Structures are given as structure tokens and as C-alpha cells.
Amino acid sequence: MTSPLLTARGLAKNYGPRAACADVSLDLYEGEVLAIVGESGSGKSTLLGLLATETSPDAGEVHYRFRDDEVRDLLTLGEAERRLLMRTDWGFIRQDATQGLRMPVSAGGNVGERLMAVGARHYGNIRATAEDWLARVEIDPGRIDDSPKTFSGGMRQRLQIARNLVTQPRLVFMDEPTSGLDVSVQARLLDLIRTLVAELGLAVVIVTHDLAVARLLSHRMMVMKGGRVIETGLTDQVLDDPREPYTQLLVSSVLAA
Amino acid sequence: MYVAVKGGEAAIDNAHALLDHERRGDPSVPELSVAQIREQMTLLVDRVMTEGSLYDPDLAALALKQARGDLIEAVFLVRAFRTTLPRFGTSEPIDTDTMRAIRRVSAIYKDLPGGQVLGPTFDYTHRLIDFALAAEGEPERPAESQAASEVMPHVASLLDGERLIEREPAADPNIPVGDLTREPLDFPAGRDLRLQALARGDEGFVLALGYSTQRGFGRTHPFTGEIRIGDVEIEFVPEELGFAVPLGEMTLTECEMVTQFTGSAAQPPQFTRGYGLAFGRGERKAMAMALVDRALRAREFGEEVAAPAQDEEFVLSHCDNLQATGFVEHLKLPHYVDFQAELELVRRMRAEHEAGGQTDALEAAE
Amino acid sequence: MNEHAQATGYNFAYLDEQTKRMIRRAILKGIAIPGYQVPFASREMPMPYGWGTGGVQVTAAILGPDDVLKVIDQGSDDTTNAVSIRKFFARTAGVATTTKTVEATVIQTRHRVPETALRSDQVLVYQVPIPEPLRYLEPRETETRKLHALGEYGLMHVKLYEDIARHGHVATTYAYPVEVAGRYVMDPSPVPKFDNPKIDDCEALQLFGAGREKRIYAVPPHTKVRSLDFEDHPFRVQTFKDPCALCAAEGVYLDEVVLDDRGGRMFVCSDTDYCEERREAGHRGHLAGDDPLSPVGRGRVAEGDRVREEHKSDSASPSPRPSPHRGEGEEALP
């Protein structure tokens, strides 16, 4: 069996006297979808930031297995290597699409940016690739020159996905990608994500407060409360037979919420 | 035959002669002397010294005369002169504890050692135009009494006695104080450079930023710990002597804001400081500067940097009125080469638009 | 210190020697790392920020008593700011000044590269308002410095991509970004993109000074300077349909001069020295008249008075026949 793609050991982060994240360890394998669930303030977004090296931890370490199979400590990575990793082998889908997209730039420019960042210099080819990806995320390629400002919430999220997947990353971080969308739009987006994840064999860490999202997308899940992981296991197992009282409460309130 | 319009040297000289003529105004009105400006436009002179970062009332007054009272132009003259001055060395740090204060107010204690000294202030004047001033009479003599010899400790040091306020880091003689007029500014800048930039900064700009923090754009819950205005002695240690000799006195305005801080895991709750200093009488500037100084320390205290006044690069890049006026006013210089390029492009794009999408019709490969 | 400067009470070329050394160090560093913006302790000059203080400081730092200085603004020696800067150095350094490109050893310029090819014994000093080519894409200095350090120029190409997507071609006409020596992306200052090819593989040393932004950068002689583009949308320069109305030059950058309020206009060389040289050599445009030295005959040192006089006397003469709107405009469309 291959070694994990991403491993974290003893991650901790404090904001003032408050521990936003305490002693979190995890392994993530290629093609695996891990959901981190919890209420707001539980530390799940902080954990995502730590894993994606956007936030530096007060303690702990994160290792990643690169395409050449070398496993490296991400905290010792130089800025240049880290940024290269983030725009090639990784993706990050933000809850707020305006944070994940360049809003003044056209849809095609948004998708093409990563290609240009890694040296693509043929306009026609960049455009063709962008059109292809727009189609894959079910956006009419005829809208390639439109600004994402004219897109609906669901379209913006799909554009964000295309923008991230165009360099064929192996690992994608998602921060509440469906929240704030209408239920029907959510369902379509979740379906798209599930299809793409399966087709491309992506590893995903997804943060969500919505247990239905976790059930639909993830293989495994972690439940967080007060900055700590209180329960972890296979998604079906955790949702159908929660051991911790807090998880039981979460699961039982999901329909009410 | 066509002759292009040219801006000649003579035109420039004539324009400047006309400027001199206008500056003088009606010759039947007596000319202003530099001494009159220095003695009677003191707050303006002080502001020129502060933003010009050169303590020289006579020079500032002369600059104001030459600039026809335009503040930024006068600051410009002073700064350009300052650049050419040789640097002999750095004075000893001034000790404002020993200031002979003509005004000293604290908003956080009703009474305190050294007392509240109202001094000459516009505060509590009713802003009614005094038509009697037009008659140029002598004002009433102010009341006089013996100066109190009581020491005037800084209010912050009273709080410090209870450990209620952050400690000022002790001066380290091995770390030279930065000077943004000698070294290019780099971000993040140290507090020394931030304070220098703010002290030189445009009063209006710093005032507006300080005001913005009060309205919630980077709120710091400030209290005016103390404002003091008065004379302090400047001392200098010549290398060949090895001990400090007095160079003279200067009038300064100092403001310390006491602001809130909730503490962290490492530190118990305590008050924090914002500091402002201006040459001469510059109370408004010193207060605004103290607010912005504190706001700019957001990162140091782990506060979120979200408001303009907390954004070091924004504040320091835009607070200098000479830089601002130069770049804004440079727009009146000819730009016809660039404009021609844009003109060509817009015409071509319009033509293409009309022709229905033909592209690059007029461009030849390089 | 020469006598002339002594009389002014200032050091030769205004700046003190210590400051000049500091600026020269920045220049040397810039030459060593072509296209890299070197921070320098820009001084407060007796002229406003944004009016050439960067160029003036670079010029002051490299100027010697034997240099011959030419100053141009928009290609012309007679624009007010060029006159003012030339006068500044004539006064503080006492150096010889000229309007002829071939005679100059140091040429300070704003917004143009002379049409006459430069030589290895000449230095071209550009005045730069905003040295950061990424500034309007990313306003933060801390971030742009990082992007340069890491060679992350994807954003620049996004801008070009957007232009092509929207307009069918790149819509940047001046300050067109270039890649220097295969490494740093540089703002060539607001010269029209027409001038970009002249910056490439130039015989002369090219120095760029931004006073307000406190940056100096350089393009050493014979450095590869490539205008950014796409393989299938190569960089192109502006071309003008008609030659210069005064000297009939082709393949040069032209200024559009409005002759009246009925659409009459003419196109003349932006580089006034180049235009005069050609007219002295007998070239004639369709609005040039017959006098070889008209309309602007000048000696070695610019004489504003005379120019002004000529303008006055000419304004009394019959007005020129306005040309229809010609040039690189829509008429040139097939």
C-alpha cells in the first residue's frame, strides 16, 4: 500500500488565549475524500488553513508526498516551492467565490491564469483549454468572455472549480463550497463535485457544517468541537452510529437545522 | 506653413517674474517682514517646520513668504533646503519629562502631579470673528505668576507604576534610529520609521486617518493620557569632547494616547500607547499622529488589520504631502505621446468595431 | 568643483558626493541585475516628485564636467519641463547642453526613446513615474516584490489575455511591459510601445530613475528586452500611414497636432531633433515650406526666446492649409 498523500501530526493554533485548533493529527490518501464537520467556531476552518499552509501552526507538522514520491515537511518549504505547489498540485475552493476568483477578470482568464502562471504562452491553446473546462463544469463556453460578476452563485462556484482543476491537481481543499446556495443549486453542485472527484481521482479535504454534504461526498469524516477532533471514522459509520454525545446531537439536529 | 508651439526658457522666466509680482500684491500695502510671519503666523510656521522636518522658525517664515502662504509649497522649500544640509551627528534623545510646559492637559485624571495647565489654547474660545482685531490694537496683558517648580511626570509613568500600561522598550544605543530620508523605506517598517513618516506627514491626512479610527475603522478606544507643550533642551555629544553640550531649546508638542488592549495568553490585560510629537505648537497633529501610531501597531498586538489606518503600506505610502502633490500635479505635464498612443488605439478599435471584428488591420509585425 | 557650480553655492550637479556615491551603488546594482528595481534613498529635490526627480538624481550621479547633456520630454527639447531640467543642470553643473541626439553623452528623457540609434558612449536616463509593472494588478509593494522574487508573472499574462479576449489585441499602448534578460519583468516607463524595440539590444546604457517611488533600474548595453506577448498574438508596434508633415520621415513616432476646430490636423515627428536634422538635410513634408531652418532653426543650445519670437511672427502669416484627418486613423483601413 502506498504511503499517505498528506499527513498532519499534533497541529495546534492559538488565537490569543483561545485554542482554535489543538493536537490534530490525520492521514489522507490519494483519491480519498475527508470531511471535517463541526459548528462554527469549532476550529474546522482553522484546521483547513493549517493543512493548506495558509496559516502557520504554533505546534505540529504537515507532510506532503510530491509527484516524485518524495515526502517533504511543508513548513520547511521555501515560499517559491510552496506557491508553486499551491497553483499546480493543489486547489482551494473558497466558500466565498469572490475570494477564490478574480472578479474583474473574465471566466476564461480565471481558468487560464494557472496555465499562464506555469508558462502557457499560446492564447489559442489557453482559450481552448478554458472552453473545455467550462463545459466540464457545465458552464456554457459561449460565456468565456463574461465576467464572473454576471454569474449566479452556483456558476461562480463551478467556475472556481474549473479554475482550480485546470492544472490537474492531486489534492483540493474545499471550505463550505455549497453553503449559501439554494437547495437545488447545491444538489447540482454536489453532484458535479462527486463526478469530478471520482473521474480525476482527487484527494479532497472538505470543511462543512452540513452533514448531508459530508455524507454525499466523503469517505471518512472528522468531528471537531472546541478546536479538538472528538470523533473520527468512516462517514457512514460516524453518521449512522455516532459514539460521542456531541456527534449524536449534531446528527439528530441535522434535519431540524 | 506650420509652426509648433514651444515652451521656451524665456516663457518660464517671465512666468516666474509674474509670480513674484503677484506675491507682492498691492505695493501700497506695506510688505510683510519675515519676522512678522515668524511672530504672528506662529502655528503656520510650526506646521511648516513639522512637515518640513526642520526646526528653523526663520527659514520656515521665509519659505511661507516665498510660497505666498501655500503650506505645501513652503514645506517643499524647507525640505529641498534640508536635503543639502550636512549631517554632523545625532542629538541625545530629548527628555520631555524636563519640558518647561506652557500647557499640559490630561483627560484621564482630574488632577495629577504637575497639575493641569490650560495655557494658550483655542479651546473654549467662542469662534466669533473678532472685528476689533482689524483695528490692530494691542491685546490685554495676560496675568502673570511665579512658575510652579513642581515636576511634571508623564501620565503614562503613573500607570506604569501599577503595571497597567505596556512598558516602553528601553532605548538600545546599538540599534540606530532609522531615517527614511537617508534609507529607502521597506515594509514592514519599524515603529521608528512609522513615527518619522507620521511626524512629517500631512496634518490633514493624518487627522482624517485618526478620525477614521474613532469612527470604527480600526478602533482603539483612545483616551488622551496627556498633551504637553513647552520648551526642551537639545543636547549633543561631540566626539572630541565625550560629554553632552546644550545646543539650544526647541518648542515641542507631545501627545500620549492611552488605548485599550485585552491581553493575550502570554500577557495580562493592560493599556497600550500611541505617541505623537510635533515641532512648535501642533496639538491637532500630535493627537492625530498618536491615534494613527496606535492603529498601525495592530499587528504587534495580534489585532486584525482591516482598516486603512492600520494598513502600514497604505498610510506610509500616502501620508507625505510633497509626494502626493508632486504626483497629482504632474498630470499637468505634457502626456501627448501617451495620449497619442491611446488615441490611435481607440480610433482603431472603433474602426474595427464598425468594420465588424477585423483585427490588427493597421498593425504590422515588428 | 567647477567654477560654475561654485558660483551657485551647491555642489557639482546639486547633490553632495556622498549621495551620488549611494546612487551610483544603486545604479551598479541595477546594471548587475538587469530589470531589477533597486531601492535607493531618493533625496528630496528642488523640483516636485513626479516631475523627473528620479531621472534628475540618476543624471546628477553620472554627470561629469565633460559631459554634454540633452533633455527631452515627449520627444521634444523645448517642452517646459525639459527646458527647466536642462537649465537646472546648466546652472548647478555648468555642463554643455545640446538638443542634438548625436552630440549628447547623457540624454535624460521622459516618455520617448530618440529615433536616432544610440551609441555605446551614450547613456539614456529615463524618468519613471511608477516603476512597478505589476502595480495596477497588485497595489501592494510587499506582494509585488514577492512576485518578482519568485518570477511569478502569470498575472501579467492574464492582463494581456483579457485585452485580447475583449479587444482582439493587446490594448496596452504605452508603458508596455517587457521581460529583461529572460528574468525580470520591467516597466519601460511610459514610452509608447513603438519605442520598445529600441530598448532591446541597445548599444547605450539605459538607466531608469523613479524618485518618488525610490527605485532605480537598468538595462545594460546589448541586453535582450522582450515585450510580453503570446505565441499566436505576437507583439506589434504602432505604424503611421502618412509620413511626417514637416520632414516626410516614415517609420517614426508622430504627434498629432490639431490645427483648427473643424477636424484639421497634421502629424509631425515627436522627436523634434530628428525632424530638424532631416529638414536641414533637405527632406520636406507637405506642410514644411521652403526655408530649410524653419520653423524651428536652433543652435547647439536651446534658445527659447528665438522659438517664441518665430512663433509670434508666424502667427501673423496666413494659416496653413489644414489637412484632412490623416495619419494612422481610420483612413488607413483597407
mmCIF file with all atom_site columns, C-alpha atoms in Angstrom, chain C residues 1-148:
data_model
loop_
_atom_site.group_PDB
_atom_site.id
_atom_site.type_symbol
_atom_site.label_atom_id
_atom_site.label_alt_id
_atom_site.label_comp_id
_atom_site.label_asym_id
_atom_site.label_entity_id
_atom_site.label_seq_id
_atom_site.pdbx_PDB_ins_code
_atom_site.Cartn_x
_atom_site.Cartn_y
_atom_site.Cartn_z
_atom_site.occupancy
_atom_site.B_iso_or_equiv
_atom_site.pdbx_formal_charge
_atom_site.auth_seq_id
_atom_site.auth_comp_id
_atom_site.auth_asym_id
_atom_site.auth_atom_id
_atom_site.pdbx_PDB_model_num
ATOM 1   C CA . MET C 1 1   ? 34.070 71.516 -8.279  1.00 0.00 ? 1   MET C CA 1
ATOM 2   C CA . ASN C 1 2   ? 33.975 73.715 -11.334 1.00 0.00 ? 2   ASN C CA 1
ATOM 3   C CA . GLU C 1 3   ? 33.608 77.466 -11.235 1.00 0.00 ? 3   GLU C CA 1
ATOM 4   C CA . HIS C 1 4   ? 30.067 77.445 -12.465 1.00 0.00 ? 4   HIS C CA 1
ATOM 5   C CA . ALA C 1 5   ? 28.821 75.224 -9.703  1.00 0.00 ? 5   ALA C CA 1
ATOM 6   C CA . GLN C 1 6   ? 30.845 77.096 -7.144  1.00 0.00 ? 6   GLN C CA 1
ATOM 7   C CA . ALA C 1 7   ? 29.005 80.260 -8.056  1.00 0.00 ? 7   ALA C CA 1
ATOM 8   C CA . THR C 1 8   ? 25.658 78.627 -7.244  1.00 0.00 ? 8   THR C CA 1
ATOM 9   C CA . GLY C 1 9   ? 26.691 77.616 -3.728  1.00 0.00 ? 9   GLY C CA 1
ATOM 10  C CA . TYR C 1 10  ? 25.754 73.991 -4.409  1.00 0.00 ? 10  TYR C CA 1
ATOM 11  C CA . ASN C 1 11  ? 27.931 71.004 -5.133  1.00 0.00 ? 11  ASN C CA 1
ATOM 12  C CA . PHE C 1 12  ? 28.557 69.998 -8.756  1.00 0.00 ? 12  PHE C CA 1
ATOM 13  C CA . ALA C 1 13  ? 25.234 68.815 -10.171 1.00 0.00 ? 13  ALA C CA 1
ATOM 14  C CA . TYR C 1 14  ? 23.483 69.796 -6.913  1.00 0.00 ? 14  TYR C CA 1
ATOM 15  C CA . LEU C 1 15  ? 23.775 66.505 -4.993  1.00 0.00 ? 15  LEU C CA 1
ATOM 16  C CA . ASP C 1 16  ? 26.520 66.023 -2.418  1.00 0.00 ? 16  ASP C CA 1
ATOM 17  C CA . GLU C 1 17  ? 29.202 63.465 -3.240  1.00 0.00 ? 17  GLU C CA 1
ATOM 18  C CA . GLN C 1 18  ? 28.037 61.005 -0.589  1.00 0.00 ? 18  GLN C CA 1
ATOM 19  C CA . THR C 1 19  ? 24.556 60.933 -2.067  1.00 0.00 ? 19  THR C CA 1
ATOM 20  C CA . LYS C 1 20  ? 25.988 60.498 -5.546  1.00 0.00 ? 20  LYS C CA 1
ATOM 21  C CA . ARG C 1 21  ? 28.014 57.527 -4.361  1.00 0.00 ? 21  ARG C CA 1
ATOM 22  C CA . MET C 1 22  ? 24.892 55.998 -2.857  1.00 0.00 ? 22  MET C CA 1
ATOM 23  C CA . ILE C 1 23  ? 23.031 56.470 -6.143  1.00 0.00 ? 23  ILE C CA 1
ATOM 24  C CA . ARG C 1 24  ? 25.956 55.085 -8.148  1.00 0.00 ? 24  ARG C CA 1
ATOM 25  C CA . ARG C 1 25  ? 25.952 51.982 -5.978  1.00 0.00 ? 25  ARG C CA 1
ATOM 26  C CA . ALA C 1 26  ? 22.248 51.532 -6.743  1.00 0.00 ? 26  ALA C CA 1
ATOM 27  C CA . ILE C 1 27  ? 22.962 52.053 -10.451 1.00 0.00 ? 27  ILE C CA 1
ATOM 28  C CA . LEU C 1 28  ? 25.749 49.474 -10.393 1.00 0.00 ? 28  LEU C CA 1
ATOM 29  C CA . LYS C 1 29  ? 23.490 47.005 -8.655  1.00 0.00 ? 29  LYS C CA 1
ATOM 30  C CA . GLY C 1 30  ? 20.824 47.695 -11.248 1.00 0.00 ? 30  GLY C CA 1
ATOM 31  C CA . ILE C 1 31  ? 23.282 47.052 -14.059 1.00 0.00 ? 31  ILE C CA 1
ATOM 32  C CA . ALA C 1 32  ? 24.355 43.823 -12.387 1.00 0.00 ? 32  ALA C CA 1
ATOM 33  C CA . ILE C 1 33  ? 20.723 42.637 -12.171 1.00 0.00 ? 33  ILE C CA 1
ATOM 34  C CA . PRO C 1 34  ? 19.092 43.931 -15.361 1.00 0.00 ? 34  PRO C CA 1
ATOM 35  C CA . GLY C 1 35  ? 15.474 44.937 -14.900 1.00 0.00 ? 35  GLY C CA 1
ATOM 36  C CA . TYR C 1 36  ? 15.513 44.559 -11.118 1.00 0.00 ? 36  TYR C CA 1
ATOM 37  C CA . GLN C 1 37  ? 14.186 47.561 -9.216  1.00 0.00 ? 37  GLN C CA 1
ATOM 38  C CA . VAL C 1 38  ? 16.853 48.627 -6.734  1.00 0.00 ? 38  VAL C CA 1
ATOM 39  C CA . PRO C 1 39  ? 15.516 50.616 -3.763  1.00 0.00 ? 39  PRO C CA 1
ATOM 40  C CA . PHE C 1 40  ? 17.534 53.765 -3.172  1.00 0.00 ? 40  PHE C CA 1
ATOM 41  C CA . ALA C 1 41  ? 17.377 56.602 -0.672  1.00 0.00 ? 41  ALA C CA 1
ATOM 42  C CA . SER C 1 42  ? 15.831 59.085 -3.056  1.00 0.00 ? 42  SER C CA 1
ATOM 43  C CA . ARG C 1 43  ? 16.540 62.635 -1.933  1.00 0.00 ? 43  ARG C CA 1
ATOM 44  C CA . GLU C 1 44  ? 14.134 65.497 -1.794  1.00 0.00 ? 44  GLU C CA 1
ATOM 45  C CA . MET C 1 45  ? 14.987 67.501 -4.839  1.00 0.00 ? 45  MET C CA 1
ATOM 46  C CA . PRO C 1 46  ? 14.228 71.149 -5.514  1.00 0.00 ? 46  PRO C CA 1
ATOM 47  C CA . MET C 1 47  ? 11.598 70.073 -8.031  1.00 0.00 ? 47  MET C CA 1
ATOM 48  C CA . PRO C 1 48  ? 8.379  68.195 -7.440  1.00 0.00 ? 48  PRO C CA 1
ATOM 49  C CA . TYR C 1 49  ? 8.067  64.447 -7.137  1.00 0.00 ? 49  TYR C CA 1
ATOM 50  C CA . GLY C 1 50  ? 6.637  63.092 -10.365 1.00 0.00 ? 50  GLY C CA 1
ATOM 51  C CA . TRP C 1 51  ? 8.411  65.741 -12.420 1.00 0.00 ? 51  TRP C CA 1
ATOM 52  C CA . GLY C 1 52  ? 11.576 63.803 -13.066 1.00 0.00 ? 52  GLY C CA 1
ATOM 53  C CA . THR C 1 53  ? 13.290 63.737 -9.669  1.00 0.00 ? 53  THR C CA 1
ATOM 54  C CA . GLY C 1 54  ? 14.369 60.134 -10.239 1.00 0.00 ? 54  GLY C CA 1
ATOM 55  C CA . GLY C 1 55  ? 15.881 60.882 -13.632 1.00 0.00 ? 55  GLY C CA 1
ATOM 56  C CA . VAL C 1 56  ? 17.480 64.050 -12.270 1.00 0.00 ? 56  VAL C CA 1
ATOM 57  C CA . GLN C 1 57  ? 19.157 62.164 -9.431  1.00 0.00 ? 57  GLN C CA 1
ATOM 58  C CA . VAL C 1 58  ? 20.488 59.486 -11.781 1.00 0.00 ? 58  VAL C CA 1
ATOM 59  C CA . THR C 1 59  ? 21.743 62.139 -14.184 1.00 0.00 ? 59  THR C CA 1
ATOM 60  C CA . ALA C 1 60  ? 23.333 64.100 -11.333 1.00 0.00 ? 60  ALA C CA 1
ATOM 61  C CA . ALA C 1 61  ? 25.108 60.958 -10.127 1.00 0.00 ? 61  ALA C CA 1
ATOM 62  C CA . ILE C 1 62  ? 26.628 60.069 -13.510 1.00 0.00 ? 62  ILE C CA 1
ATOM 63  C CA . LEU C 1 63  ? 27.274 63.519 -14.915 1.00 0.00 ? 63  LEU C CA 1
ATOM 64  C CA . GLY C 1 64  ? 30.882 64.675 -15.283 1.00 0.00 ? 64  GLY C CA 1
ATOM 65  C CA . PRO C 1 65  ? 32.173 68.138 -16.242 1.00 0.00 ? 65  PRO C CA 1
ATOM 66  C CA . ASP C 1 66  ? 32.916 66.993 -19.798 1.00 0.00 ? 66  ASP C CA 1
ATOM 67  C CA . ASP C 1 67  ? 29.510 65.547 -20.468 1.00 0.00 ? 67  ASP C CA 1
ATOM 68  C CA . VAL C 1 68  ? 27.124 67.023 -22.971 1.00 0.00 ? 68  VAL C CA 1
ATOM 69  C CA . LEU C 1 69  ? 23.552 66.843 -21.757 1.00 0.00 ? 69  LEU C CA 1
ATOM 70  C CA . LYS C 1 70  ? 20.334 66.622 -23.729 1.00 0.00 ? 70  LYS C CA 1
ATOM 71  C CA . VAL C 1 71  ? 16.938 66.650 -22.031 1.00 0.00 ? 71  VAL C CA 1
ATOM 72  C CA . ILE C 1 72  ? 13.738 65.688 -23.794 1.00 0.00 ? 72  ILE C CA 1
ATOM 73  C CA . ASP C 1 73  ? 10.127 65.444 -22.723 1.00 0.00 ? 73  ASP C CA 1
ATOM 74  C CA . GLN C 1 74  ? 7.659  63.761 -25.090 1.00 0.00 ? 74  GLN C CA 1
ATOM 75  C CA . GLY C 1 75  ? 10.500 63.629 -27.618 1.00 0.00 ? 75  GLY C CA 1
ATOM 76  C CA . SER C 1 76  ? 10.940 67.381 -27.621 1.00 0.00 ? 76  SER C CA 1
ATOM 77  C CA . ASP C 1 77  ? 13.753 69.528 -26.256 1.00 0.00 ? 77  ASP C CA 1
ATOM 78  C CA . ASP C 1 78  ? 11.530 72.572 -25.859 1.00 0.00 ? 78  ASP C CA 1
ATOM 79  C CA . THR C 1 79  ? 8.751  71.361 -23.607 1.00 0.00 ? 79  THR C CA 1
ATOM 80  C CA . THR C 1 80  ? 8.723  73.355 -20.401 1.00 0.00 ? 80  THR C CA 1
ATOM 81  C CA . ASN C 1 81  ? 9.847  70.617 -18.072 1.00 0.00 ? 81  ASN C CA 1
ATOM 82  C CA . ALA C 1 82  ? 12.714 69.615 -20.375 1.00 0.00 ? 82  ALA C CA 1
ATOM 83  C CA . VAL C 1 83  ? 13.795 73.254 -20.536 1.00 0.00 ? 83  VAL C CA 1
ATOM 84  C CA . SER C 1 84  ? 13.576 73.501 -16.767 1.00 0.00 ? 84  SER C CA 1
ATOM 85  C CA . ILE C 1 85  ? 15.664 70.379 -16.115 1.00 0.00 ? 85  ILE C CA 1
ATOM 86  C CA . ARG C 1 86  ? 18.263 71.358 -18.710 1.00 0.00 ? 86  ARG C CA 1
ATOM 87  C CA . LYS C 1 87  ? 18.504 74.757 -17.077 1.00 0.00 ? 87  LYS C CA 1
ATOM 88  C CA . PHE C 1 88  ? 18.895 73.131 -13.673 1.00 0.00 ? 88  PHE C CA 1
ATOM 89  C CA . PHE C 1 89  ? 21.979 71.211 -14.777 1.00 0.00 ? 89  PHE C CA 1
ATOM 90  C CA . ALA C 1 90  ? 23.373 74.092 -16.804 1.00 0.00 ? 90  ALA C CA 1
ATOM 91  C CA . ARG C 1 91  ? 23.194 76.087 -13.586 1.00 0.00 ? 91  ARG C CA 1
ATOM 92  C CA . THR C 1 92  ? 24.303 73.543 -10.983 1.00 0.00 ? 92  THR C CA 1
ATOM 93  C CA . ALA C 1 93  ? 26.848 71.618 -13.071 1.00 0.00 ? 93  ALA C CA 1
ATOM 94  C CA . GLY C 1 94  ? 27.766 74.065 -15.780 1.00 0.00 ? 94  GLY C CA 1
ATOM 95  C CA . VAL C 1 95  ? 27.841 71.258 -18.326 1.00 0.00 ? 95  VAL C CA 1
ATOM 96  C CA . ALA C 1 96  ? 27.376 71.826 -22.019 1.00 0.00 ? 96  ALA C CA 1
ATOM 97  C CA . THR C 1 97  ? 23.852 71.161 -23.187 1.00 0.00 ? 97  THR C CA 1
ATOM 98  C CA . THR C 1 98  ? 22.597 70.265 -26.608 1.00 0.00 ? 98  THR C CA 1
ATOM 99  C CA . THR C 1 99  ? 19.413 69.448 -28.429 1.00 0.00 ? 99  THR C CA 1
ATOM 100 C CA . LYS C 1 100 ? 21.185 67.160 -30.889 1.00 0.00 ? 100 LYS C CA 1
ATOM 101 C CA . THR C 1 101 ? 20.992 63.481 -30.057 1.00 0.00 ? 101 THR C CA 1
ATOM 102 C CA . VAL C 1 102 ? 24.304 62.707 -31.787 1.00 0.00 ? 102 VAL C CA 1
ATOM 103 C CA . GLU C 1 103 ? 26.177 65.308 -29.734 1.00 0.00 ? 103 GLU C CA 1
ATOM 104 C CA . ALA C 1 104 ? 24.900 64.240 -26.325 1.00 0.00 ? 104 ALA C CA 1
ATOM 105 C CA . THR C 1 105 ? 26.713 61.899 -23.972 1.00 0.00 ? 105 THR C CA 1
ATOM 106 C CA . VAL C 1 106 ? 23.861 61.830 -21.453 1.00 0.00 ? 106 VAL C CA 1
ATOM 107 C CA . ILE C 1 107 ? 20.239 62.083 -22.536 1.00 0.00 ? 107 ILE C CA 1
ATOM 108 C CA . GLN C 1 108 ? 17.536 62.425 -19.927 1.00 0.00 ? 108 GLN C CA 1
ATOM 109 C CA . THR C 1 109 ? 14.122 61.572 -21.285 1.00 0.00 ? 109 THR C CA 1
ATOM 110 C CA . ARG C 1 110 ? 10.505 61.465 -20.363 1.00 0.00 ? 110 ARG C CA 1
ATOM 111 C CA . HIS C 1 111 ? 8.201  59.225 -22.423 1.00 0.00 ? 111 HIS C CA 1
ATOM 112 C CA . ARG C 1 112 ? 10.335 58.732 -25.568 1.00 0.00 ? 112 ARG C CA 1
ATOM 113 C CA . VAL C 1 113 ? 13.410 56.988 -26.907 1.00 0.00 ? 113 VAL C CA 1
ATOM 114 C CA . PRO C 1 114 ? 15.138 59.113 -29.565 1.00 0.00 ? 114 PRO C CA 1
ATOM 115 C CA . GLU C 1 115 ? 14.646 57.983 -33.173 1.00 0.00 ? 115 GLU C CA 1
ATOM 116 C CA . THR C 1 116 ? 18.382 58.222 -33.875 1.00 0.00 ? 116 THR C CA 1
ATOM 117 C CA . ALA C 1 117 ? 20.077 54.989 -32.833 1.00 0.00 ? 117 ALA C CA 1
ATOM 118 C CA . LEU C 1 118 ? 22.133 55.471 -29.672 1.00 0.00 ? 118 LEU C CA 1
ATOM 119 C CA . ARG C 1 119 ? 25.840 54.665 -29.371 1.00 0.00 ? 119 ARG C CA 1
ATOM 120 C CA . SER C 1 120 ? 27.908 52.865 -26.777 1.00 0.00 ? 120 SER C CA 1
ATOM 121 C CA . ASP C 1 121 ? 29.340 56.162 -25.495 1.00 0.00 ? 121 ASP C CA 1
ATOM 122 C CA . GLN C 1 122 ? 25.890 57.480 -24.617 1.00 0.00 ? 122 GLN C CA 1
ATOM 123 C CA . VAL C 1 123 ? 23.662 56.935 -21.601 1.00 0.00 ? 123 VAL C CA 1
ATOM 124 C CA . LEU C 1 124 ? 19.899 57.262 -21.767 1.00 0.00 ? 124 LEU C CA 1
ATOM 125 C CA . VAL C 1 125 ? 18.263 58.207 -18.447 1.00 0.00 ? 125 VAL C CA 1
ATOM 126 C CA . TYR C 1 126 ? 14.515 57.653 -18.196 1.00 0.00 ? 126 TYR C CA 1
ATOM 127 C CA . GLN C 1 127 ? 12.219 59.487 -15.807 1.00 0.00 ? 127 GLN C CA 1
ATOM 128 C CA . VAL C 1 128 ? 9.864  56.922 -14.318 1.00 0.00 ? 128 VAL C CA 1
ATOM 129 C CA . PRO C 1 129 ? 6.587  57.722 -12.534 1.00 0.00 ? 129 PRO C CA 1
ATOM 130 C CA . ILE C 1 130 ? 5.550  54.190 -11.444 1.00 0.00 ? 130 ILE C CA 1
ATOM 131 C CA . PRO C 1 131 ? 8.367  51.664 -11.783 1.00 0.00 ? 131 PRO C CA 1
ATOM 132 C CA . GLU C 1 132 ? 6.277  48.668 -10.821 1.00 0.00 ? 132 GLU C CA 1
ATOM 133 C CA . PRO C 1 133 ? 4.824  46.911 -13.880 1.00 0.00 ? 133 PRO C CA 1
ATOM 134 C CA . LEU C 1 134 ? 2.501  44.909 -11.636 1.00 0.00 ? 134 LEU C CA 1
ATOM 135 C CA . ARG C 1 135 ? 1.235  47.930 -9.684  1.00 0.00 ? 135 ARG C CA 1
ATOM 136 C CA . TYR C 1 136 ? -2.181 48.183 -11.278 1.00 0.00 ? 136 TYR C CA 1
ATOM 137 C CA . LEU C 1 137 ? -2.703 44.447 -10.955 1.00 0.00 ? 137 LEU C CA 1
ATOM 138 C CA . GLU C 1 138 ? -1.460 44.269 -7.367  1.00 0.00 ? 138 GLU C CA 1
ATOM 139 C CA . PRO C 1 139 ? -1.201 47.530 -5.409  1.00 0.00 ? 139 PRO C CA 1
ATOM 140 C CA . ARG C 1 140 ? 0.895  46.174 -2.531  1.00 0.00 ? 140 ARG C CA 1
ATOM 141 C CA . GLU C 1 141 ? 4.634  46.634 -2.661  1.00 0.00 ? 141 GLU C CA 1
ATOM 142 C CA . THR C 1 142 ? 5.178  43.718 -0.277  1.00 0.00 ? 142 THR C CA 1
ATOM 143 C CA . GLU C 1 143 ? 3.289  41.422 -2.640  1.00 0.00 ? 143 GLU C CA 1
ATOM 144 C CA . THR C 1 144 ? 4.782  42.697 -5.918  1.00 0.00 ? 144 THR C CA 1
ATOM 145 C CA . ARG C 1 145 ? 8.309  42.303 -4.574  1.00 0.00 ? 145 ARG C CA 1
ATOM 146 C CA . LYS C 1 146 ? 7.475  38.716 -3.765  1.00 0.00 ? 146 LYS C CA 1
ATOM 147 C CA . LEU C 1 147 ? 6.070  38.128 -7.242  1.00 0.00 ? 147 LEU C CA 1
ATOM 148 C CA . HIS C 1 148 ? 9.283  39.488 -8.787  1.00 0.00 ? 148 HIS C CA 1
#
